[in-house]
Structure formats: structure tokens, C-alpha cells
PDB file of C-alpha atoms in Angstrom:
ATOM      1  CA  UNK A   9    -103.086 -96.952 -69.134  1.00  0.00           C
ATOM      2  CA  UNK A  10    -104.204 -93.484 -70.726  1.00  0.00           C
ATOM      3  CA  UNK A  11    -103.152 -91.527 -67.475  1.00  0.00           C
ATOM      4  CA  UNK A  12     -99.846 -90.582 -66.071  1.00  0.00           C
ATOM      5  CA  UNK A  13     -99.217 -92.143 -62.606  1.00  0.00           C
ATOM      6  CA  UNK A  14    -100.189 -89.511 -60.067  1.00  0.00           C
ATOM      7  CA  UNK A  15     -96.572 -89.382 -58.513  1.00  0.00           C
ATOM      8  CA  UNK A  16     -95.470 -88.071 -62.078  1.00  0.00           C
ATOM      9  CA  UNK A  17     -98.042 -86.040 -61.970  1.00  0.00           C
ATOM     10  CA  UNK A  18     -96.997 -84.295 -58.593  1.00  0.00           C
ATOM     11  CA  UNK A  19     -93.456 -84.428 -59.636  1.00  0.00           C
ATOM     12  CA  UNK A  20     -94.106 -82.568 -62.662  1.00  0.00           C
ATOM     13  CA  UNK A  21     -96.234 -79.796 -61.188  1.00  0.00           C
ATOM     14  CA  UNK A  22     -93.432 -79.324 -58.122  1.00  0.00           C
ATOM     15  CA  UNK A  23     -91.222 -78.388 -61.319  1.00  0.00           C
ATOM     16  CA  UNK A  24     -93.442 -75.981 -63.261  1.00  0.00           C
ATOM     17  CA  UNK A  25     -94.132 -74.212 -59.715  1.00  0.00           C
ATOM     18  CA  UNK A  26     -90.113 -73.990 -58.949  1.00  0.00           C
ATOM     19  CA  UNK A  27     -89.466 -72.871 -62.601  1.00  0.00           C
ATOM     20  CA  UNK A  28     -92.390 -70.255 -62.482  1.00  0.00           C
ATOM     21  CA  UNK A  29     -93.997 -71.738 -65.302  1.00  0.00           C
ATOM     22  CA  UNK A  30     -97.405 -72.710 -63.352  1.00  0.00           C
ATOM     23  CA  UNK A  31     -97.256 -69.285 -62.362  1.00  0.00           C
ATOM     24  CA  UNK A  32     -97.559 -67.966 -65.259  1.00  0.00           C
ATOM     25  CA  UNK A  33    -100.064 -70.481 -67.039  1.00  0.00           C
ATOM     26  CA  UNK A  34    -102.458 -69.844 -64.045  1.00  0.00           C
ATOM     27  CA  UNK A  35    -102.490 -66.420 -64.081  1.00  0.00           C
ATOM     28  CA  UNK A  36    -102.828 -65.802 -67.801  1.00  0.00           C
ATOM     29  CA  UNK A  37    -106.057 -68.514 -67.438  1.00  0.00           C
ATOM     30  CA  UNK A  38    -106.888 -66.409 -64.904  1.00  0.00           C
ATOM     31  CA  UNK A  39    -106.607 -63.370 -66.554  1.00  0.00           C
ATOM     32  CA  UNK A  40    -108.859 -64.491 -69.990  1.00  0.00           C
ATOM     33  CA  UNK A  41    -112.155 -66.198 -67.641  1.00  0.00           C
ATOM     34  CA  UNK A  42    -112.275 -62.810 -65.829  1.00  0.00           C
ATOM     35  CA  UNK A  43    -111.714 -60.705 -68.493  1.00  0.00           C
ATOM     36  CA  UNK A  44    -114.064 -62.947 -70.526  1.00  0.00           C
ATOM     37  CA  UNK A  45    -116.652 -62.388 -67.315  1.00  0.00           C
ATOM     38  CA  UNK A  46    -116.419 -59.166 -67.130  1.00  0.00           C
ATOM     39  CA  UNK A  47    -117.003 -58.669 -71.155  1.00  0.00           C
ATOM     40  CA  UNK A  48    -120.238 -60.581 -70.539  1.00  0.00           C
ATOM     41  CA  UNK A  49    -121.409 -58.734 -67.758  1.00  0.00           C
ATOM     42  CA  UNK A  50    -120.730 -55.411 -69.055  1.00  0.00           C
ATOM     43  CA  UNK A  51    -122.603 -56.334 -72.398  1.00  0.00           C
ATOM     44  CA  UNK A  52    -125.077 -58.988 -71.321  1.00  0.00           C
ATOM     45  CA  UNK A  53    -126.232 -56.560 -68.203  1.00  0.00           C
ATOM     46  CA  UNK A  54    -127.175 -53.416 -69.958  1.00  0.00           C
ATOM     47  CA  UNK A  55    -128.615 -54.914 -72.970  1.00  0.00           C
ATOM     48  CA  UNK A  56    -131.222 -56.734 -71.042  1.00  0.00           C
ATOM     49  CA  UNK A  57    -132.476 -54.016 -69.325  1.00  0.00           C
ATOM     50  CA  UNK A  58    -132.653 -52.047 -72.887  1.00  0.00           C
ATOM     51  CA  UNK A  59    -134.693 -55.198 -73.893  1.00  0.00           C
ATOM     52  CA  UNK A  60    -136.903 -55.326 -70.675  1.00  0.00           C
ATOM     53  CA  UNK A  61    -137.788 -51.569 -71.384  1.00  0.00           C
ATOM     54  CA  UNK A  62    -138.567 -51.609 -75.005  1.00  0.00           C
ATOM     55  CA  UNK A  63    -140.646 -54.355 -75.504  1.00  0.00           C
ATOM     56  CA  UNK A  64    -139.856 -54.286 -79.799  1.00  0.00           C
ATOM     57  CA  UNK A  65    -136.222 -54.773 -79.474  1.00  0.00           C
ATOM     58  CA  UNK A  66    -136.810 -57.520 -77.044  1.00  0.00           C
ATOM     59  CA  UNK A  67    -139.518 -59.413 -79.670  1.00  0.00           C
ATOM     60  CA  UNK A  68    -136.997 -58.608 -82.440  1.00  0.00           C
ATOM     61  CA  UNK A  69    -134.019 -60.433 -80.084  1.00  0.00           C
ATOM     62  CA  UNK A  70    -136.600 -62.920 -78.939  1.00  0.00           C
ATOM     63  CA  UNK A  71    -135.855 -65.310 -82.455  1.00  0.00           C
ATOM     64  CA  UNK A  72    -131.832 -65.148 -82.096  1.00  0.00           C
ATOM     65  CA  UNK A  73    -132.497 -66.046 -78.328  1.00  0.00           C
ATOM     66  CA  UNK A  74    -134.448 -68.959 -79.232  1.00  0.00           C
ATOM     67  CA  UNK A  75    -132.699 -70.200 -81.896  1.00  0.00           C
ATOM     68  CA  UNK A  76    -129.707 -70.586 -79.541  1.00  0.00           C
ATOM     69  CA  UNK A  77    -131.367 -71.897 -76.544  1.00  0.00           C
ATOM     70  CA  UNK A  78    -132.638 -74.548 -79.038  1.00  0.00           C
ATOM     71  CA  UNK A  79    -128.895 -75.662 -79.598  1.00  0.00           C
ATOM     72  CA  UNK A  80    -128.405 -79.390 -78.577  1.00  0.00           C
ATOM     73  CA  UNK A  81    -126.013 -79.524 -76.094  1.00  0.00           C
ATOM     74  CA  UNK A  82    -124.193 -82.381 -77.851  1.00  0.00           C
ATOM     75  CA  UNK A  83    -123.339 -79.990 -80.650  1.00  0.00           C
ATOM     76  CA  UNK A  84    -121.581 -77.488 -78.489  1.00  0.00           C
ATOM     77  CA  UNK A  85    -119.505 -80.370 -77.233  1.00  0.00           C
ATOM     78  CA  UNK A  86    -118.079 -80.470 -80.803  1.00  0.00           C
ATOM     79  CA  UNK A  87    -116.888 -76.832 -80.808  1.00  0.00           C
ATOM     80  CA  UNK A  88    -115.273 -77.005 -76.871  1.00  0.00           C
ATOM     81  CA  UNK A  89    -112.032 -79.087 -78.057  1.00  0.00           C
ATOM     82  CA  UNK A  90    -111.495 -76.730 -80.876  1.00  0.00           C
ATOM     83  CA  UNK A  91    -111.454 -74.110 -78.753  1.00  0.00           C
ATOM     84  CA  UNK A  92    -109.113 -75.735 -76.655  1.00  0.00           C
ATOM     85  CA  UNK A  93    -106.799 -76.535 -79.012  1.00  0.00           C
ATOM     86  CA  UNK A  94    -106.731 -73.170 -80.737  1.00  0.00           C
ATOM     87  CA  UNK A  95    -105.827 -71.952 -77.076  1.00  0.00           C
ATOM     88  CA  UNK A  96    -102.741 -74.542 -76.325  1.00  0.00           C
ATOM     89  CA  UNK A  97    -101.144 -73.087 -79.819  1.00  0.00           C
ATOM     90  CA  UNK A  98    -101.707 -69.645 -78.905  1.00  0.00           C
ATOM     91  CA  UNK A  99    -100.270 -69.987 -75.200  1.00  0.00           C
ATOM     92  CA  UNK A 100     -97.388 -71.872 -77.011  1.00  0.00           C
ATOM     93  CA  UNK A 101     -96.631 -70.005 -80.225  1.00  0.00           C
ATOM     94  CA  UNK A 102     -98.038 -66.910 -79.701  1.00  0.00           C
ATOM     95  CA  UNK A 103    -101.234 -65.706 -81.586  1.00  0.00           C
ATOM     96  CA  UNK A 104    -102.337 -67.685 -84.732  1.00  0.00           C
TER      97      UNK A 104
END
């Protein structure tokens, strides 16, 4: 009832690969989780070995860690579909 039948499904993915639109939508996907990987890495990487050697800066980043370990889950599921709705208008209309 709420899904398409899975021969529409196939049929409609056959066209987006002939047209090169899967292509495209794939690799620009792609593109943003390993760009947004490698952001993390090359921030998240050196800044915890500045906080393992200087034990100050790592009690002073200690609270802000622990405030947002301490973040339910179930609240973060509220800000996911936001996300990925501001995404579908930006791969359709450009940035917002």
C-alpha cells in the first residue's frame, strides 16, 4: 500500500541509469559522506591527541563531550529527516 511495486521500482532505476541521472545522484552522495569523512578525520584525529597530551584542555572539553554523549538517541531522530529534506531541495534547486 505505502510502497511502489518492486517491478516499478526496477523499471524506474533502469531509466535514471540510461539517462545518467543515477550517475550523477550517486556520485554527488558519494562525494559529500567522503568529504564529510575526511572533514572528521582530519579534525577529530589531531584534536584528540592535543587533548590526550594536555590534560587541561581535555578536562575543559570533557563537559561539551558529556553533555553530547548524554543526548537521547530519540532526539537525534528528530533532527535526521530535517536534514534530509534540506538535502532533497538542495540536490533539486540548488543551494537554499
Amino acid at each position: 500500500m505505502f510502497l511502489p511495486l518492486f517491478s516499478e521500482v526496477i523499471a524506474a532505476g533502469w531509466q535514471f541509469a540510461q539517462t545518467g541521472e543515477l550517475y550523477d545522484d550517486v556520485s554527488a552522495r558519494l562525494l559529500r559522506a567522503l568529504s564529510g569523512l575526511l572533514i572528521s578525520v582530519a579534525l577529530i584525529v589531531p584534536l584528540s591527541l592535543v587533548v590526550g597530551w594536555y590534560a587541561r584542555l581535555g578536562n575543559l572539553l570533557n563537559q561539551f563531550i558529556e553533555i553530547c554523549r548524554n543526548t537521547a538517541p530519540l532526539a537525534l531522530l528528530l533532527v535526521h529527516p530535517l536534514a534530509r529534506y534540506r538535502r532533497a531541495i538542495e540536490d533539486h534547486h540548488g543551494d537554499v
